[in-house]
Amino acid sequence: EYDSDIPIRFISAGRLLDWKGFNLGLRAFAEAAIPDAQYWIVGDGPNRESLERQVKKLGIEKSVKFYGPVHRSKVLDLLGQCHALIHPSLHDSGGWVCLEAMAAGRPVICLDWGGPGFQVNEETGFKVYPISPDQVVSKMAIAMKTLEKDPSLLNLKSKAARVRVSNEFTWSVKTKKLNALYHQLAD
């Protein structure tokens, strides 16, 4: 459960590429301006240097930590130390990190786009339908502030995230659904 005495911590994980939208997540974090909040970036890629420059330009270098490439077990450990996943990817068919975050009981703030837009719902996080970069940044910042200001909401979304993964996205559930579909088509 989220303890409001501990500053809120956000995390993003993935390859640092243009279309992953890390720049939008950083802008939203800066706009949210939550005192003592932290934002961890896990992964590496060609955009790392430009993202580090952006962090300095936004004046959030004391609140943002770049972990670089780490083993999957370490990513899951870091995810467990955070309160919510920020996933501003502009192009993701799967967005598996969203499911991993939800399975760990972490709400997700993502774009209402592709796989994450299907995986995350109102109970498990916040989805922003992308219209413009400024609109995405503003809506994501509001979501960050909302989670920080309302620990009970964060806890509700955390629990709902675990339940959603368990009820909708496990292999046993998928197998049952596929078997039912095959039987329906065979009849």
PDB file of C-alpha atoms in Angstrom, residues 2-186:
ATOM      1  CA  TYR A   2       1.049   3.544  -0.698  1.00  0.00           C
ATOM      2  CA  ASP A   3       2.298   5.354   2.364  1.00  0.00           C
ATOM      3  CA  SER A   4       1.775   9.087   1.858  1.00  0.00           C
ATOM      4  CA  ASP A   5       4.729   9.760   4.178  1.00  0.00           C
ATOM      5  CA  ILE A   6       7.008   8.418   1.439  1.00  0.00           C
ATOM      6  CA  PRO A   7       7.426  10.663  -1.624  1.00  0.00           C
ATOM      7  CA  ILE A   8       5.784   9.226  -4.713  1.00  0.00           C
ATOM      8  CA  ARG A   9       8.042   7.477  -7.181  1.00  0.00           C
ATOM      9  CA  PHE A  10       7.307   6.967 -10.889  1.00  0.00           C
ATOM     10  CA  ILE A  11       9.122   4.655 -13.290  1.00  0.00           C
ATOM     11  CA  SER A  12       9.407   4.169 -17.053  1.00  0.00           C
ATOM     12  CA  ALA A  13      11.207   1.274 -18.675  1.00  0.00           C
ATOM     13  CA  GLY A  14      12.170   0.440 -22.235  1.00  0.00           C
ATOM     14  CA  ARG A  15      14.457   1.308 -25.088  1.00  0.00           C
ATOM     15  CA  LEU A  16      15.180   5.017 -25.209  1.00  0.00           C
ATOM     16  CA  LEU A  17      13.856   5.694 -28.699  1.00  0.00           C
ATOM     17  CA  ASP A  18      11.936   8.676 -30.111  1.00  0.00           C
ATOM     18  CA  TRP A  19       8.642   6.845 -30.483  1.00  0.00           C
ATOM     19  CA  LYS A  20       8.701   5.574 -26.892  1.00  0.00           C
ATOM     20  CA  GLY A  21       7.727   9.068 -25.713  1.00  0.00           C
ATOM     21  CA  PHE A  22      10.075   9.311 -22.734  1.00  0.00           C
ATOM     22  CA  ASN A  23      10.418  13.013 -23.507  1.00  0.00           C
ATOM     23  CA  LEU A  24       6.669  13.411 -22.911  1.00  0.00           C
ATOM     24  CA  GLY A  25       6.883  11.576 -19.593  1.00  0.00           C
ATOM     25  CA  LEU A  26       9.711  13.844 -18.467  1.00  0.00           C
ATOM     26  CA  ARG A  27       7.808  16.975 -19.493  1.00  0.00           C
ATOM     27  CA  ALA A  28       4.720  15.734 -17.632  1.00  0.00           C
ATOM     28  CA  PHE A  29       6.775  14.972 -14.529  1.00  0.00           C
ATOM     29  CA  ALA A  30       8.272  18.476 -14.632  1.00  0.00           C
ATOM     30  CA  GLU A  31       4.838  20.035 -15.153  1.00  0.00           C
ATOM     31  CA  ALA A  32       3.363  18.033 -12.261  1.00  0.00           C
ATOM     32  CA  ALA A  33       6.017  19.609  -9.990  1.00  0.00           C
ATOM     33  CA  ILE A  34       5.286  17.248  -7.099  1.00  0.00           C
ATOM     34  CA  PRO A  35       7.607  18.071  -4.185  1.00  0.00           C
ATOM     35  CA  ASP A  36      10.169  15.330  -3.472  1.00  0.00           C
ATOM     36  CA  ALA A  37       8.754  13.039  -6.195  1.00  0.00           C
ATOM     37  CA  GLN A  38      11.147  10.835  -8.130  1.00  0.00           C
ATOM     38  CA  TYR A  39      11.120   9.556 -11.684  1.00  0.00           C
ATOM     39  CA  TRP A  40      13.256   6.575 -12.611  1.00  0.00           C
ATOM     40  CA  ILE A  41      14.122   5.793 -16.226  1.00  0.00           C
ATOM     41  CA  VAL A  42      15.230   2.211 -16.850  1.00  0.00           C
ATOM     42  CA  GLY A  43      16.774   1.246 -20.180  1.00  0.00           C
ATOM     43  CA  ASP A  44      19.147   2.579 -22.764  1.00  0.00           C
ATOM     44  CA  GLY A  45      19.143   3.669 -26.350  1.00  0.00           C
ATOM     45  CA  PRO A  46      20.070   6.365 -28.815  1.00  0.00           C
ATOM     46  CA  ASN A  47      17.948   9.027 -27.091  1.00  0.00           C
ATOM     47  CA  ARG A  48      19.579   8.776 -23.680  1.00  0.00           C
ATOM     48  CA  GLU A  49      21.847  11.808 -24.116  1.00  0.00           C
ATOM     49  CA  SER A  50      19.040  14.019 -25.424  1.00  0.00           C
ATOM     50  CA  LEU A  51      16.782  12.890 -22.560  1.00  0.00           C
ATOM     51  CA  GLU A  52      19.524  13.689 -20.036  1.00  0.00           C
ATOM     52  CA  ARG A  53      19.878  17.160 -21.620  1.00  0.00           C
ATOM     53  CA  GLN A  54      16.095  17.582 -21.427  1.00  0.00           C
ATOM     54  CA  VAL A  55      16.152  16.709 -17.713  1.00  0.00           C
ATOM     55  CA  LYS A  56      18.725  19.462 -17.105  1.00  0.00           C
ATOM     56  CA  LYS A  57      16.796  21.953 -19.232  1.00  0.00           C
ATOM     57  CA  LEU A  58      13.607  21.180 -17.284  1.00  0.00           C
ATOM     58  CA  GLY A  59      15.497  21.607 -13.985  1.00  0.00           C
ATOM     59  CA  ILE A  60      14.499  18.177 -12.655  1.00  0.00           C
ATOM     60  CA  GLU A  61      17.931  16.518 -12.511  1.00  0.00           C
ATOM     61  CA  LYS A  62      17.707  16.015  -8.727  1.00  0.00           C
ATOM     62  CA  SER A  63      14.443  14.094  -9.125  1.00  0.00           C
ATOM     63  CA  VAL A  64      15.218  11.944 -12.189  1.00  0.00           C
ATOM     64  CA  LYS A  65      17.522   8.939 -12.193  1.00  0.00           C
ATOM     65  CA  PHE A  66      18.678   7.056 -15.299  1.00  0.00           C
ATOM     66  CA  TYR A  67      19.480   3.430 -14.503  1.00  0.00           C
ATOM     67  CA  GLY A  68      20.634   2.425 -17.968  1.00  0.00           C
ATOM     68  CA  PRO A  69      20.303  -1.164 -19.147  1.00  0.00           C
ATOM     69  CA  VAL A  70      19.571  -3.620 -16.349  1.00  0.00           C
ATOM     70  CA  HIS A  71      18.593  -7.293 -16.170  1.00  0.00           C
ATOM     71  CA  ARG A  72      14.850  -8.032 -16.177  1.00  0.00           C
ATOM     72  CA  SER A  73      14.925  -9.157 -12.532  1.00  0.00           C
ATOM     73  CA  LYS A  74      16.384  -5.764 -11.570  1.00  0.00           C
ATOM     74  CA  VAL A  75      13.683  -3.980 -13.612  1.00  0.00           C
ATOM     75  CA  LEU A  76      11.023  -5.880 -11.662  1.00  0.00           C
ATOM     76  CA  ASP A  77      12.773  -5.022  -8.385  1.00  0.00           C
ATOM     77  CA  LEU A  78      12.849  -1.325  -9.306  1.00  0.00           C
ATOM     78  CA  LEU A  79       9.213  -1.481 -10.398  1.00  0.00           C
ATOM     79  CA  GLY A  80       8.359  -2.857  -6.960  1.00  0.00           C
ATOM     80  CA  GLN A  81      10.003   0.180  -5.352  1.00  0.00           C
ATOM     81  CA  CYS A  82       7.868   2.611  -7.349  1.00  0.00           C
ATOM     82  CA  HIS A  83       4.227   3.629  -7.102  1.00  0.00           C
ATOM     83  CA  ALA A  84       3.181   3.919 -10.751  1.00  0.00           C
ATOM     84  CA  LEU A  85       4.406   3.228 -14.272  1.00  0.00           C
ATOM     85  CA  ILE A  86       4.575   6.051 -16.794  1.00  0.00           C
ATOM     86  CA  HIS A  87       4.288   4.608 -20.303  1.00  0.00           C
ATOM     87  CA  PRO A  88       3.983   7.404 -22.890  1.00  0.00           C
ATOM     88  CA  SER A  89       4.854   5.215 -25.880  1.00  0.00           C
ATOM     89  CA  LEU A  90       3.490   6.441 -29.194  1.00  0.00           C
ATOM     90  CA  HIS A  91       3.701   2.996 -30.799  1.00  0.00           C
ATOM     91  CA  ASP A  92       3.338  -0.258 -28.872  1.00  0.00           C
ATOM     92  CA  SER A  93       1.382  -3.257 -30.038  1.00  0.00           C
ATOM     93  CA  GLY A  94       1.909  -5.105 -26.760  1.00  0.00           C
ATOM     94  CA  GLY A  95       3.264  -2.817 -24.085  1.00  0.00           C
ATOM     95  CA  TRP A  96       4.257  -5.794 -21.937  1.00  0.00           C
ATOM     96  CA  VAL A  97       5.788  -3.538 -19.311  1.00  0.00           C
ATOM     97  CA  CYS A  98       2.252  -2.303 -18.607  1.00  0.00           C
ATOM     98  CA  LEU A  99       1.091  -5.835 -17.796  1.00  0.00           C
ATOM     99  CA  GLU A 100       4.161  -6.446 -15.646  1.00  0.00           C
ATOM    100  CA  ALA A 101       3.475  -3.222 -13.745  1.00  0.00           C
ATOM    101  CA  MET A 102      -0.180  -4.100 -13.280  1.00  0.00           C
ATOM    102  CA  ALA A 103       0.713  -7.624 -12.119  1.00  0.00           C
ATOM    103  CA  ALA A 104       2.965  -5.981  -9.525  1.00  0.00           C
ATOM    104  CA  GLY A 105       0.040  -3.817  -8.416  1.00  0.00           C
ATOM    105  CA  ARG A 106       1.265  -0.625 -10.016  1.00  0.00           C
ATOM    106  CA  PRO A 107      -1.204   1.685 -11.752  1.00  0.00           C
ATOM    107  CA  VAL A 108      -0.234   2.751 -15.253  1.00  0.00           C
ATOM    108  CA  ILE A 109      -0.353   6.173 -16.856  1.00  0.00           C
ATOM    109  CA  CYS A 110      -0.230   5.603 -20.600  1.00  0.00           C
ATOM    110  CA  LEU A 111      -1.539   6.696 -23.948  1.00  0.00           C
ATOM    111  CA  ASP A 112      -4.896   5.349 -25.052  1.00  0.00           C
ATOM    112  CA  TRP A 113      -3.186   3.843 -28.043  1.00  0.00           C
ATOM    113  CA  GLY A 114      -2.280   0.320 -29.155  1.00  0.00           C
ATOM    114  CA  GLY A 115      -1.766  -2.479 -26.643  1.00  0.00           C
ATOM    115  CA  PRO A 116      -1.514  -0.304 -23.522  1.00  0.00           C
ATOM    116  CA  GLY A 117      -4.790   1.390 -24.448  1.00  0.00           C
ATOM    117  CA  PHE A 118      -6.429  -2.037 -24.379  1.00  0.00           C
ATOM    118  CA  GLN A 119      -4.644  -3.369 -21.286  1.00  0.00           C
ATOM    119  CA  VAL A 120      -5.196  -0.399 -18.990  1.00  0.00           C
ATOM    120  CA  ASN A 121      -8.670   0.733 -18.022  1.00  0.00           C
ATOM    121  CA  GLU A 122     -10.154   3.408 -15.766  1.00  0.00           C
ATOM    122  CA  GLU A 123      -9.851   1.172 -12.713  1.00  0.00           C
ATOM    123  CA  THR A 124      -6.184   0.323 -13.247  1.00  0.00           C
ATOM    124  CA  GLY A 125      -4.680   3.625 -14.295  1.00  0.00           C
ATOM    125  CA  PHE A 126      -5.054   6.655 -16.516  1.00  0.00           C
ATOM    126  CA  LYS A 127      -5.204   6.649 -20.309  1.00  0.00           C
ATOM    127  CA  VAL A 128      -4.609   9.781 -22.353  1.00  0.00           C
ATOM    128  CA  TYR A 129      -5.892   9.845 -25.905  1.00  0.00           C
ATOM    129  CA  PRO A 130      -3.104  11.646 -27.797  1.00  0.00           C
ATOM    130  CA  ILE A 131      -4.179  14.780 -29.626  1.00  0.00           C
ATOM    131  CA  SER A 132      -1.034  16.888 -29.285  1.00  0.00           C
ATOM    132  CA  PRO A 133       2.219  16.690 -27.320  1.00  0.00           C
ATOM    133  CA  ASP A 134       1.152  19.547 -25.016  1.00  0.00           C
ATOM    134  CA  GLN A 135      -2.220  17.919 -24.329  1.00  0.00           C
ATOM    135  CA  VAL A 136      -0.556  14.562 -23.536  1.00  0.00           C
ATOM    136  CA  VAL A 137       1.908  16.242 -21.181  1.00  0.00           C
ATOM    137  CA  SER A 138      -0.850  18.164 -19.410  1.00  0.00           C
ATOM    138  CA  LYS A 139      -3.120  15.128 -18.945  1.00  0.00           C
ATOM    139  CA  MET A 140      -0.258  12.923 -17.768  1.00  0.00           C
ATOM    140  CA  ALA A 141       0.837  15.596 -15.273  1.00  0.00           C
ATOM    141  CA  ILE A 142      -2.714  15.755 -13.913  1.00  0.00           C
ATOM    142  CA  ALA A 143      -2.737  11.958 -13.529  1.00  0.00           C
ATOM    143  CA  MET A 144       0.584  12.046 -11.647  1.00  0.00           C
ATOM    144  CA  LYS A 145      -0.695  14.747  -9.298  1.00  0.00           C
ATOM    145  CA  THR A 146      -3.964  12.878  -8.784  1.00  0.00           C
ATOM    146  CA  LEU A 147      -2.166   9.716  -7.665  1.00  0.00           C
ATOM    147  CA  GLU A 148       0.102  11.669  -5.353  1.00  0.00           C
ATOM    148  CA  LYS A 149      -2.723  13.648  -3.741  1.00  0.00           C
ATOM    149  CA  ASP A 150      -5.040  10.655  -3.244  1.00  0.00           C
ATOM    150  CA  PRO A 151      -3.276   7.639  -1.697  1.00  0.00           C
ATOM    151  CA  SER A 152      -6.570   5.766  -1.380  1.00  0.00           C
ATOM    152  CA  LEU A 153      -7.131   6.101  -5.143  1.00  0.00           C
ATOM    153  CA  LEU A 154      -3.590   4.896  -5.791  1.00  0.00           C
ATOM    154  CA  ASN A 155      -4.254   1.879  -3.562  1.00  0.00           C
ATOM    155  CA  LEU A 156      -7.573   1.132  -5.307  1.00  0.00           C
ATOM    156  CA  LYS A 157      -5.963   1.306  -8.741  1.00  0.00           C
ATOM    157  CA  SER A 158      -3.082  -0.868  -7.509  1.00  0.00           C
ATOM    158  CA  LYS A 159      -5.436  -3.605  -6.334  1.00  0.00           C
ATOM    159  CA  ALA A 160      -7.569  -3.353  -9.477  1.00  0.00           C
ATOM    160  CA  ALA A 161      -4.447  -3.654 -11.642  1.00  0.00           C
ATOM    161  CA  ARG A 162      -3.515  -6.982 -10.042  1.00  0.00           C
ATOM    162  CA  VAL A 163      -7.067  -8.278 -10.389  1.00  0.00           C
ATOM    163  CA  ARG A 164      -7.307  -7.239 -14.049  1.00  0.00           C
ATOM    164  CA  VAL A 165      -4.098  -9.064 -14.964  1.00  0.00           C
ATOM    165  CA  SER A 166      -5.207 -12.135 -13.039  1.00  0.00           C
ATOM    166  CA  ASN A 167      -8.700 -12.152 -14.583  1.00  0.00           C
ATOM    167  CA  GLU A 168      -7.845 -11.151 -18.147  1.00  0.00           C
ATOM    168  CA  PHE A 169      -4.209 -11.666 -19.075  1.00  0.00           C
ATOM    169  CA  THR A 170      -2.839 -14.866 -17.540  1.00  0.00           C
ATOM    170  CA  TRP A 171      -2.072 -17.837 -19.781  1.00  0.00           C
ATOM    171  CA  SER A 172      -4.731 -19.967 -18.084  1.00  0.00           C
ATOM    172  CA  VAL A 173      -7.407 -17.352 -18.774  1.00  0.00           C
ATOM    173  CA  LYS A 174      -6.238 -16.923 -22.375  1.00  0.00           C
ATOM    174  CA  THR A 175      -6.257 -20.708 -22.873  1.00  0.00           C
ATOM    175  CA  LYS A 176      -9.841 -20.984 -21.592  1.00  0.00           C
ATOM    176  CA  LYS A 177     -10.970 -18.166 -23.887  1.00  0.00           C
ATOM    177  CA  LEU A 178      -9.256 -19.698 -26.925  1.00  0.00           C
ATOM    178  CA  ASN A 179     -10.708 -23.139 -26.166  1.00  0.00           C
ATOM    179  CA  ALA A 180     -14.187 -21.663 -25.856  1.00  0.00           C
ATOM    180  CA  LEU A 181     -13.716 -19.848 -29.170  1.00  0.00           C
ATOM    181  CA  TYR A 182     -12.514 -23.033 -30.907  1.00  0.00           C
ATOM    182  CA  HIS A 183     -15.499 -24.979 -29.558  1.00  0.00           C
ATOM    183  CA  GLN A 184     -17.867 -22.226 -30.671  1.00  0.00           C
ATOM    184  CA  LEU A 185     -16.381 -22.226 -34.179  1.00  0.00           C
ATOM    185  CA  ALA A 186     -16.431 -26.042 -34.376  1.00  0.00           C
TER     186      ALA A 186
END
